[in-house]
């Protein structure tokens, strides 16, 4: 896997457009993975807030950011090269720091139509943390301690017309312990939860 840290130029017109729309930002990032007539491979990304907007991108294949820079000259505040993610140091029982922006949800029956089930964003901190623990049980890790650093309902439009899509955005930070190494590696590669194309699900880890 590869990890890229992209610093965007907030004065660039396309960058400003992308920063206001997760759909558009994902579409722009796809230029580094495939031609317009090709289907890009799946990748994970997360927008990090700061004085200079930074986008983390994790992918199974090496992206070509130069191709994106050629299409949008001045888009990046500085050049970026993808770096391989070392996984050989990971061990069962290892404790790591983590950071995750996710869309925690639960599926419930629709009271208006009992034959259908609808996905609902979890708003309470206790429910959000319980969701994270469940993801760990399925994903090969145990949450040792975690906090909700941010929690907000975000609205976004896929098209200029039509109703907005509303998602619960939660930023988790804390420590985890690897309980099943192979499953944990699969979780790192696949991401956690829903709405991955919209900037959710990238699990970042660092030595504790």
PDB file of C-alpha atoms in Angstrom:
ATOM      1  CA  UNK A   1       0.000   0.000   0.000  1.00  0.00           C
ATOM      2  CA  UNK A   2       0.978   3.611  -0.545  1.00  0.00           C
ATOM      3  CA  UNK A   3       0.298   6.748   1.470  1.00  0.00           C
ATOM      4  CA  UNK A   4       0.334  10.229  -0.023  1.00  0.00           C
ATOM      5  CA  UNK A   5       0.183  13.524   1.867  1.00  0.00           C
ATOM      6  CA  UNK A   6      -1.178  16.178  -0.484  1.00  0.00           C
ATOM      7  CA  UNK A   7      -0.982  19.839   0.444  1.00  0.00           C
ATOM      8  CA  UNK A   8      -3.473  21.782  -1.657  1.00  0.00           C
ATOM      9  CA  UNK A   9      -3.153  25.390  -2.760  1.00  0.00           C
ATOM     10  CA  UNK A  10      -6.232  27.121  -1.243  1.00  0.00           C
ATOM     11  CA  UNK A  11      -5.899  29.958  -3.758  1.00  0.00           C
ATOM     12  CA  UNK A  12      -6.338  27.591  -6.706  1.00  0.00           C
ATOM     13  CA  UNK A  13      -9.860  27.649  -8.161  1.00  0.00           C
ATOM     14  CA  UNK A  14     -10.157  23.862  -8.597  1.00  0.00           C
ATOM     15  CA  UNK A  15      -8.766  23.238  -5.114  1.00  0.00           C
ATOM     16  CA  UNK A  16     -11.359  25.582  -3.589  1.00  0.00           C
ATOM     17  CA  UNK A  17     -14.104  23.778  -5.497  1.00  0.00           C
ATOM     18  CA  UNK A  18     -12.836  20.390  -4.316  1.00  0.00           C
ATOM     19  CA  UNK A  19     -12.513  21.480  -0.701  1.00  0.00           C
ATOM     20  CA  UNK A  20     -16.185  22.437  -0.683  1.00  0.00           C
ATOM     21  CA  UNK A  21     -17.393  19.130  -2.157  1.00  0.00           C
ATOM     22  CA  UNK A  22     -16.268  15.619  -1.171  1.00  0.00           C
ATOM     23  CA  UNK A  23     -17.760  14.276  -4.401  1.00  0.00           C
ATOM     24  CA  UNK A  24     -15.713  16.692  -6.486  1.00  0.00           C
ATOM     25  CA  UNK A  25     -12.535  16.102  -4.475  1.00  0.00           C
ATOM     26  CA  UNK A  26     -12.825  12.349  -4.979  1.00  0.00           C
ATOM     27  CA  UNK A  27     -13.365  12.867  -8.707  1.00  0.00           C
ATOM     28  CA  UNK A  28     -10.240  15.038  -8.926  1.00  0.00           C
ATOM     29  CA  UNK A  29      -8.111  12.529  -6.990  1.00  0.00           C
ATOM     30  CA  UNK A  30      -9.189   9.833  -9.447  1.00  0.00           C
ATOM     31  CA  UNK A  31      -7.086  11.552 -12.132  1.00  0.00           C
ATOM     32  CA  UNK A  32      -3.971  10.191 -10.415  1.00  0.00           C
ATOM     33  CA  UNK A  33      -5.212   6.603 -10.738  1.00  0.00           C
ATOM     34  CA  UNK A  34      -6.895   6.276 -14.122  1.00  0.00           C
ATOM     35  CA  UNK A  35      -7.692   7.946 -17.410  1.00  0.00           C
ATOM     36  CA  UNK A  36     -11.170   9.521 -17.797  1.00  0.00           C
ATOM     37  CA  UNK A  37     -12.465   6.502 -19.724  1.00  0.00           C
ATOM     38  CA  UNK A  38     -11.159   4.029 -17.127  1.00  0.00           C
ATOM     39  CA  UNK A  39     -12.605   2.919 -13.812  1.00  0.00           C
ATOM     40  CA  UNK A  40     -10.184   3.971 -11.055  1.00  0.00           C
ATOM     41  CA  UNK A  41      -9.246   1.493  -8.332  1.00  0.00           C
ATOM     42  CA  UNK A  42     -10.680   2.072  -4.894  1.00  0.00           C
ATOM     43  CA  UNK A  43      -8.678   4.230  -2.533  1.00  0.00           C
ATOM     44  CA  UNK A  44      -9.163   5.822   0.872  1.00  0.00           C
ATOM     45  CA  UNK A  45      -8.695   9.476   1.700  1.00  0.00           C
ATOM     46  CA  UNK A  46      -9.197  11.974   4.506  1.00  0.00           C
ATOM     47  CA  UNK A  47      -9.138  15.759   4.555  1.00  0.00           C
ATOM     48  CA  UNK A  48      -7.082  17.133   7.435  1.00  0.00           C
ATOM     49  CA  UNK A  49      -7.916  20.599   8.676  1.00  0.00           C
ATOM     50  CA  UNK A  50      -5.159  23.172   8.978  1.00  0.00           C
ATOM     51  CA  UNK A  51      -3.729  26.420   7.647  1.00  0.00           C
ATOM     52  CA  UNK A  52      -2.822  24.573   4.446  1.00  0.00           C
ATOM     53  CA  UNK A  53      -5.476  21.984   3.502  1.00  0.00           C
ATOM     54  CA  UNK A  54      -3.959  18.502   3.502  1.00  0.00           C
ATOM     55  CA  UNK A  55      -5.429  15.347   2.010  1.00  0.00           C
ATOM     56  CA  UNK A  56      -4.162  11.904   3.019  1.00  0.00           C
ATOM     57  CA  UNK A  57      -4.620   9.267   0.333  1.00  0.00           C
ATOM     58  CA  UNK A  58      -4.056   5.524   0.873  1.00  0.00           C
ATOM     59  CA  UNK A  59      -4.085   3.196  -2.117  1.00  0.00           C
ATOM     60  CA  UNK A  60      -3.097  -0.311  -3.132  1.00  0.00           C
ATOM     61  CA  UNK A  61      -1.542   0.997  -6.366  1.00  0.00           C
ATOM     62  CA  UNK A  62       0.941   3.823  -6.743  1.00  0.00           C
ATOM     63  CA  UNK A  63      -0.811   7.064  -7.800  1.00  0.00           C
ATOM     64  CA  UNK A  64       0.607   9.475 -10.367  1.00  0.00           C
ATOM     65  CA  UNK A  65       0.163  12.923  -8.826  1.00  0.00           C
ATOM     66  CA  UNK A  66       2.169  14.535 -11.603  1.00  0.00           C
ATOM     67  CA  UNK A  67      -0.636  13.726 -14.015  1.00  0.00           C
ATOM     68  CA  UNK A  68      -3.103  15.553 -11.789  1.00  0.00           C
ATOM     69  CA  UNK A  69      -0.685  18.487 -11.420  1.00  0.00           C
ATOM     70  CA  UNK A  70      -0.364  18.737 -15.199  1.00  0.00           C
ATOM     71  CA  UNK A  71      -4.128  18.875 -15.598  1.00  0.00           C
ATOM     72  CA  UNK A  72      -4.494  21.521 -12.871  1.00  0.00           C
ATOM     73  CA  UNK A  73      -1.257  23.570 -12.761  1.00  0.00           C
ATOM     74  CA  UNK A  74      -0.810  25.155  -9.339  1.00  0.00           C
ATOM     75  CA  UNK A  75      -3.263  22.769  -7.669  1.00  0.00           C
ATOM     76  CA  UNK A  76      -0.698  21.564  -5.125  1.00  0.00           C
ATOM     77  CA  UNK A  77       1.054  23.860  -2.655  1.00  0.00           C
ATOM     78  CA  UNK A  78       4.090  21.586  -2.966  1.00  0.00           C
ATOM     79  CA  UNK A  79       5.095  18.434  -4.807  1.00  0.00           C
ATOM     80  CA  UNK A  80       4.135  15.100  -3.243  1.00  0.00           C
ATOM     81  CA  UNK A  81       5.424  11.563  -3.712  1.00  0.00           C
ATOM     82  CA  UNK A  82       3.545   8.478  -2.493  1.00  0.00           C
ATOM     83  CA  UNK A  83       5.420   6.456   0.100  1.00  0.00           C
ATOM     84  CA  UNK A  84       5.084   2.702   0.725  1.00  0.00           C
ATOM     85  CA  UNK A  85       3.356   1.876   4.009  1.00  0.00           C
ATOM     86  CA  UNK A  86       5.545  -0.504   6.036  1.00  0.00           C
ATOM     87  CA  UNK A  87       3.475  -3.281   7.571  1.00  0.00           C
ATOM     88  CA  UNK A  88       6.222  -5.769   8.429  1.00  0.00           C
ATOM     89  CA  UNK A  89       6.708  -4.215  11.884  1.00  0.00           C
ATOM     90  CA  UNK A  90       3.125  -4.963  12.935  1.00  0.00           C
ATOM     91  CA  UNK A  91       2.738  -7.737  15.498  1.00  0.00           C
ATOM     92  CA  UNK A  92      -0.162  -9.383  17.373  1.00  0.00           C
ATOM     93  CA  UNK A  93      -0.645  -7.655  20.711  1.00  0.00           C
ATOM     94  CA  UNK A  94       1.044  -4.467  19.536  1.00  0.00           C
ATOM     95  CA  UNK A  95      -0.403  -1.185  20.825  1.00  0.00           C
ATOM     96  CA  UNK A  96      -0.735   1.669  18.348  1.00  0.00           C
ATOM     97  CA  UNK A  97      -2.082   5.186  18.255  1.00  0.00           C
ATOM     98  CA  UNK A  98      -4.846   5.702  15.716  1.00  0.00           C
ATOM     99  CA  UNK A  99      -6.881   8.379  14.004  1.00  0.00           C
ATOM    100  CA  UNK A 100     -10.080   7.693  12.076  1.00  0.00           C
ATOM    101  CA  UNK A 101     -12.768   9.824  10.483  1.00  0.00           C
ATOM    102  CA  UNK A 102     -15.785   7.582  10.065  1.00  0.00           C
ATOM    103  CA  UNK A 103     -19.498   7.563   9.376  1.00  0.00           C
ATOM    104  CA  UNK A 104     -20.888   5.444  12.253  1.00  0.00           C
ATOM    105  CA  UNK A 105     -24.318   4.100  11.420  1.00  0.00           C
ATOM    106  CA  UNK A 106     -26.928   1.585  12.447  1.00  0.00           C
ATOM    107  CA  UNK A 107     -29.568  -0.059  10.259  1.00  0.00           C
ATOM    108  CA  UNK A 108     -33.109  -0.060  11.600  1.00  0.00           C
ATOM    109  CA  UNK A 109     -36.535  -0.963  10.270  1.00  0.00           C
ATOM    110  CA  UNK A 110     -38.371   1.872   8.575  1.00  0.00           C
ATOM    111  CA  UNK A 111     -41.473   2.641  10.725  1.00  0.00           C
ATOM    112  CA  UNK A 112     -43.240   3.793   7.573  1.00  0.00           C
ATOM    113  CA  UNK A 113     -42.434   0.549   5.772  1.00  0.00           C
ATOM    114  CA  UNK A 114     -41.570  -2.432   8.045  1.00  0.00           C
ATOM    115  CA  UNK A 115     -40.330  -4.430   5.051  1.00  0.00           C
ATOM    116  CA  UNK A 116     -37.509  -1.960   4.487  1.00  0.00           C
ATOM    117  CA  UNK A 117     -34.493  -1.047   6.575  1.00  0.00           C
ATOM    118  CA  UNK A 118     -32.832   2.364   6.677  1.00  0.00           C
ATOM    119  CA  UNK A 119     -29.334   3.408   7.695  1.00  0.00           C
ATOM    120  CA  UNK A 120     -29.153   6.044  10.424  1.00  0.00           C
ATOM    121  CA  UNK A 121     -26.144   8.040  11.602  1.00  0.00           C
ATOM    122  CA  UNK A 122     -25.298   7.662  15.291  1.00  0.00           C
ATOM    123  CA  UNK A 123     -25.403  11.013  17.104  1.00  0.00           C
ATOM    124  CA  UNK A 124     -24.700  10.141  20.750  1.00  0.00           C
ATOM    125  CA  UNK A 125     -21.058   9.836  21.794  1.00  0.00           C
ATOM    126  CA  UNK A 126     -21.745   6.614  23.691  1.00  0.00           C
ATOM    127  CA  UNK A 127     -23.289   5.029  20.591  1.00  0.00           C
ATOM    128  CA  UNK A 128     -20.419   6.268  18.420  1.00  0.00           C
ATOM    129  CA  UNK A 129     -17.837   4.691  20.735  1.00  0.00           C
ATOM    130  CA  UNK A 130     -19.797   1.431  20.947  1.00  0.00           C
ATOM    131  CA  UNK A 131     -19.841   1.350  17.149  1.00  0.00           C
ATOM    132  CA  UNK A 132     -16.065   1.758  17.083  1.00  0.00           C
ATOM    133  CA  UNK A 133     -15.590  -1.128  19.519  1.00  0.00           C
ATOM    134  CA  UNK A 134     -17.774  -3.337  17.305  1.00  0.00           C
ATOM    135  CA  UNK A 135     -15.683  -2.419  14.279  1.00  0.00           C
ATOM    136  CA  UNK A 136     -12.588  -3.435  16.202  1.00  0.00           C
ATOM    137  CA  UNK A 137     -14.033  -6.829  17.081  1.00  0.00           C
ATOM    138  CA  UNK A 138     -14.703  -7.457  13.385  1.00  0.00           C
ATOM    139  CA  UNK A 139     -11.498  -5.830  12.200  1.00  0.00           C
ATOM    140  CA  UNK A 140      -8.808  -7.564  14.226  1.00  0.00           C
ATOM    141  CA  UNK A 141      -8.177  -4.981  16.928  1.00  0.00           C
ATOM    142  CA  UNK A 142      -9.354  -3.955  20.374  1.00  0.00           C
ATOM    143  CA  UNK A 143      -9.952  -0.311  21.259  1.00  0.00           C
ATOM    144  CA  UNK A 144      -7.997   0.375  24.448  1.00  0.00           C
ATOM    145  CA  UNK A 145      -9.046   3.988  24.745  1.00  0.00           C
ATOM    146  CA  UNK A 146     -10.696   6.407  22.362  1.00  0.00           C
ATOM    147  CA  UNK A 147     -12.223   9.850  22.290  1.00  0.00           C
ATOM    148  CA  UNK A 148     -14.533  11.595  19.863  1.00  0.00           C
ATOM    149  CA  UNK A 149     -12.496  14.631  18.825  1.00  0.00           C
ATOM    150  CA  UNK A 150     -15.185  15.925  16.451  1.00  0.00           C
ATOM    151  CA  UNK A 151     -18.764  15.016  15.681  1.00  0.00           C
ATOM    152  CA  UNK A 152     -21.017  16.814  13.229  1.00  0.00           C
ATOM    153  CA  UNK A 153     -23.734  16.261  10.670  1.00  0.00           C
ATOM    154  CA  UNK A 154     -22.428  17.243   7.257  1.00  0.00           C
ATOM    155  CA  UNK A 155     -24.496  18.069   4.194  1.00  0.00           C
ATOM    156  CA  UNK A 156     -23.256  17.510   0.677  1.00  0.00           C
ATOM    157  CA  UNK A 157     -24.688  17.464  -2.820  1.00  0.00           C
ATOM    158  CA  UNK A 158     -23.766  14.955  -5.483  1.00  0.00           C
ATOM    159  CA  UNK A 159     -25.310  17.200  -8.119  1.00  0.00           C
ATOM    160  CA  UNK A 160     -26.275  20.849  -8.199  1.00  0.00           C
ATOM    161  CA  UNK A 161     -29.923  19.873  -8.035  1.00  0.00           C
ATOM    162  CA  UNK A 162     -31.690  17.452  -5.756  1.00  0.00           C
ATOM    163  CA  UNK A 163     -31.863  16.969  -1.997  1.00  0.00           C
ATOM    164  CA  UNK A 164     -28.630  17.012   0.023  1.00  0.00           C
ATOM    165  CA  UNK A 165     -27.050  13.894   1.477  1.00  0.00           C
ATOM    166  CA  UNK A 166     -26.624  14.174   5.248  1.00  0.00           C
ATOM    167  CA  UNK A 167     -23.967  12.088   6.992  1.00  0.00           C
ATOM    168  CA  UNK A 168     -22.707  11.891  10.555  1.00  0.00           C
ATOM    169  CA  UNK A 169     -18.986  12.665  10.544  1.00  0.00           C
ATOM    170  CA  UNK A 170     -17.004  11.514  13.577  1.00  0.00           C
ATOM    171  CA  UNK A 171     -13.272  11.933  14.174  1.00  0.00           C
ATOM    172  CA  UNK A 172     -11.870   9.324  16.560  1.00  0.00           C
ATOM    173  CA  UNK A 173      -8.463   9.385  18.238  1.00  0.00           C
ATOM    174  CA  UNK A 174      -6.983   6.920  20.686  1.00  0.00           C
ATOM    175  CA  UNK A 175      -5.073   3.672  21.139  1.00  0.00           C
ATOM    176  CA  UNK A 176      -5.758   0.175  19.879  1.00  0.00           C
ATOM    177  CA  UNK A 177      -4.227  -3.276  20.269  1.00  0.00           C
ATOM    178  CA  UNK A 178      -3.850  -5.713  17.394  1.00  0.00           C
ATOM    179  CA  UNK A 179      -5.714  -8.939  18.195  1.00  0.00           C
ATOM    180  CA  UNK A 180      -5.722 -10.639  14.777  1.00  0.00           C
ATOM    181  CA  UNK A 181      -2.833  -9.495  12.576  1.00  0.00           C
ATOM    182  CA  UNK A 182      -4.088 -10.688   9.194  1.00  0.00           C
ATOM    183  CA  UNK A 183      -7.584  -9.353   9.749  1.00  0.00           C
ATOM    184  CA  UNK A 184      -6.135  -6.057  10.979  1.00  0.00           C
ATOM    185  CA  UNK A 185      -4.087  -5.704   7.778  1.00  0.00           C
ATOM    186  CA  UNK A 186      -7.251  -6.348   5.776  1.00  0.00           C
ATOM    187  CA  UNK A 187      -9.014  -3.636   7.777  1.00  0.00           C
ATOM    188  CA  UNK A 188      -6.216  -1.160   7.089  1.00  0.00           C
ATOM    189  CA  UNK A 189      -6.493  -1.838   3.367  1.00  0.00           C
ATOM    190  CA  UNK A 190     -10.295  -1.824   3.142  1.00  0.00           C
ATOM    191  CA  UNK A 191     -11.109   0.972   5.587  1.00  0.00           C
ATOM    192  CA  UNK A 192     -13.873   1.122   8.184  1.00  0.00           C
ATOM    193  CA  UNK A 193     -17.556   1.899   7.781  1.00  0.00           C
ATOM    194  CA  UNK A 194     -19.524   3.491   4.962  1.00  0.00           C
ATOM    195  CA  UNK A 195     -19.026   6.484   2.625  1.00  0.00           C
ATOM    196  CA  UNK A 196     -15.372   5.726   1.916  1.00  0.00           C
ATOM    197  CA  UNK A 197     -15.436   7.566  -1.408  1.00  0.00           C
ATOM    198  CA  UNK A 198     -16.488  10.692   0.491  1.00  0.00           C
ATOM    199  CA  UNK A 199     -13.458  10.841   2.783  1.00  0.00           C
ATOM    200  CA  UNK A 200     -14.427   8.409   5.548  1.00  0.00           C
ATOM    201  CA  UNK A 201     -12.900   5.134   6.723  1.00  0.00           C
ATOM    202  CA  UNK A 202      -9.137   5.699   6.521  1.00  0.00           C
ATOM    203  CA  UNK A 203      -7.552   4.228   9.667  1.00  0.00           C
ATOM    204  CA  UNK A 204      -4.231   5.949  10.349  1.00  0.00           C
ATOM    205  CA  UNK A 205      -1.859   4.282  12.800  1.00  0.00           C
ATOM    206  CA  UNK A 206       1.420   5.176  14.465  1.00  0.00           C
ATOM    207  CA  UNK A 207       3.583   3.616  17.127  1.00  0.00           C
ATOM    208  CA  UNK A 208       2.200   4.386  20.524  1.00  0.00           C
TER     209      UNK A 208
END
